[in-house]
């Protein structure tokens, strides 16, 4: 498969980085919190990022890095195929928790362990 994992730098976070990334997913059910309880609801939609989504995600990743967080990328033949980021702002009553802010794998490579590898790297950084 030839996947290379490495940290992402703020200066490379532009929509161009995501040009070969396919965030496509058919969603049929979602968890929603209603009156204090989590319920699994029949909610169908297709999640398919466009250029505006690429700009938004890059901005979120840049914000996470600016807060002292980190971002990891999975690359195949030089193209970004997955990424995970941890926000630098800790939460919890004692600041004991880090937030996994982003975790995505391109549609064509899902189910091959990229997410597991990205999560492990992000967790170690956290």
Short mmCIF file of C-alpha atoms in Angstrom, two decimals:
data_model
loop_
_atom_site.label_atom_id
_atom_site.label_comp_id
_atom_site.label_asym_id
_atom_site.label_seq_id
_atom_site.Cartn_x
_atom_site.Cartn_y
_atom_site.Cartn_z
CA UNK A 1 0.00 0.00 0.00
CA UNK A 2 2.98 2.34 0.55
CA UNK A 3 1.56 4.66 3.21
CA UNK A 4 3.84 7.27 4.78
CA UNK A 5 2.78 8.87 8.07
CA UNK A 6 4.13 12.25 9.11
CA UNK A 7 3.24 15.36 11.05
CA UNK A 8 1.55 18.11 9.10
CA UNK A 9 3.03 21.62 9.20
CA UNK A 10 0.90 24.78 9.27
CA UNK A 11 2.41 26.10 6.03
CA UNK A 12 1.23 23.09 4.01
CA UNK A 13 -2.38 23.27 5.21
CA UNK A 14 -4.18 24.60 2.15
CA UNK A 15 -7.11 23.27 0.09
CA UNK A 16 -4.56 22.01 -2.45
CA UNK A 17 -3.38 19.46 0.14
CA UNK A 18 -6.87 17.90 0.03
CA UNK A 19 -7.21 17.73 -3.77
CA UNK A 20 -6.90 13.90 -3.85
CA UNK A 21 -8.76 13.33 -0.58
CA UNK A 22 -12.29 11.91 -0.98
CA UNK A 23 -14.45 12.49 2.08
CA UNK A 24 -17.52 10.66 0.80
CA UNK A 25 -19.88 8.85 3.12
CA UNK A 26 -23.51 7.78 2.97
CA UNK A 27 -25.02 8.26 6.42
CA UNK A 28 -28.27 6.52 7.32
CA UNK A 29 -28.40 6.87 11.11
CA UNK A 30 -26.93 9.38 13.58
CA UNK A 31 -26.71 9.75 17.32
CA UNK A 32 -28.57 12.80 18.60
CA UNK A 33 -28.98 14.06 22.15
CA UNK A 34 -32.60 14.78 22.99
CA UNK A 35 -33.80 15.77 26.44
CA UNK A 36 -30.53 14.60 27.98
CA UNK A 37 -30.53 11.15 26.32
CA UNK A 38 -28.54 9.88 23.35
CA UNK A 39 -30.79 8.33 20.70
CA UNK A 40 -29.92 6.64 17.42
CA UNK A 41 -32.09 8.36 14.82
CA UNK A 42 -32.86 7.55 11.19
CA UNK A 43 -31.23 10.55 9.53
CA UNK A 44 -30.01 10.06 5.97
CA UNK A 45 -27.57 12.30 4.12
CA UNK A 46 -24.44 12.17 2.00
CA UNK A 47 -21.27 13.76 3.32
CA UNK A 48 -19.13 14.75 0.32
CA UNK A 49 -16.65 17.59 0.79
CA UNK A 50 -16.24 20.34 -1.78
CA UNK A 51 -13.69 23.17 -2.06
CA UNK A 52 -15.43 25.20 0.63
CA UNK A 53 -15.24 22.23 3.00
CA UNK A 54 -11.52 21.87 2.16
CA UNK A 55 -10.95 25.52 3.12
CA UNK A 56 -12.95 25.10 6.33
CA UNK A 57 -11.09 21.94 7.38
CA UNK A 58 -7.69 23.50 6.63
CA UNK A 59 -8.66 26.48 8.79
CA UNK A 60 -9.66 24.15 11.63
CA UNK A 61 -6.37 22.25 11.33
CA UNK A 62 -4.41 25.52 11.32
CA UNK A 63 -6.29 26.66 14.42
CA UNK A 64 -5.47 23.41 16.18
CA UNK A 65 -1.77 23.79 15.40
CA UNK A 66 -1.83 27.45 16.50
CA UNK A 67 -3.27 26.34 19.86
CA UNK A 68 -0.30 24.03 20.41
CA UNK A 69 -1.94 20.92 19.01
CA UNK A 70 -0.70 18.56 16.34
CA UNK A 71 -1.89 17.01 13.09
CA UNK A 72 -0.75 13.80 11.42
CA UNK A 73 -1.21 12.88 7.78
CA UNK A 74 -1.17 9.57 5.91
CA UNK A 75 0.21 9.90 2.39
CA UNK A 76 0.14 7.52 -0.55
CA UNK A 77 2.36 8.45 -3.51
CA UNK A 78 2.57 11.99 -2.13
CA UNK A 79 -1.21 12.49 -1.84
CA UNK A 80 -2.93 13.02 1.51
CA UNK A 81 -5.23 10.05 2.17
CA UNK A 82 -5.99 10.48 5.85
CA UNK A 83 -5.42 12.84 8.75
CA UNK A 84 -6.02 13.22 12.47
CA UNK A 85 -5.53 16.23 14.69
CA UNK A 86 -5.49 16.97 18.39
CA UNK A 87 -6.39 20.41 19.68
CA UNK A 88 -3.80 22.06 21.91
CA UNK A 89 -6.37 23.40 24.37
CA UNK A 90 -6.92 20.85 27.10
CA UNK A 91 -10.35 20.44 28.68
CA UNK A 92 -11.74 18.91 31.85
CA UNK A 93 -11.83 20.12 35.43
CA UNK A 94 -8.02 19.82 35.66
CA UNK A 95 -7.17 20.21 31.98
CA UNK A 96 -6.65 16.47 31.81
CA UNK A 97 -8.26 15.77 28.42
CA UNK A 98 -7.13 16.45 24.87
CA UNK A 99 -9.71 16.66 22.08
CA UNK A 100 -9.36 14.58 18.94
CA UNK A 101 -10.56 17.37 16.66
CA UNK A 102 -10.35 15.68 13.25
CA UNK A 103 -10.12 12.06 12.10
CA UNK A 104 -10.72 11.23 8.43
CA UNK A 105 -9.62 8.62 5.90
CA UNK A 106 -10.22 8.96 2.16
CA UNK A 107 -13.03 6.72 0.93
CA UNK A 108 -10.91 4.41 -1.22
CA UNK A 109 -8.56 3.46 1.66
CA UNK A 110 -11.01 2.94 4.50
CA UNK A 111 -10.88 -0.38 6.32
CA UNK A 112 -7.12 -0.80 5.83
CA UNK A 113 -5.85 0.43 9.19
CA UNK A 114 -4.97 4.03 8.31
CA UNK A 115 -7.37 5.41 10.91
CA UNK A 116 -5.94 3.15 13.59
CA UNK A 117 -2.40 4.30 12.77
CA UNK A 118 -3.39 7.97 12.70
CA UNK A 119 -5.28 7.65 15.98
CA UNK A 120 -2.26 6.01 17.66
CA UNK A 121 0.02 8.83 16.55
CA UNK A 122 -2.43 11.53 17.63
CA UNK A 123 -3.00 9.82 20.99
CA UNK A 124 0.74 9.60 21.62
CA UNK A 125 1.10 13.33 20.93
CA UNK A 126 -1.84 14.15 23.18
#
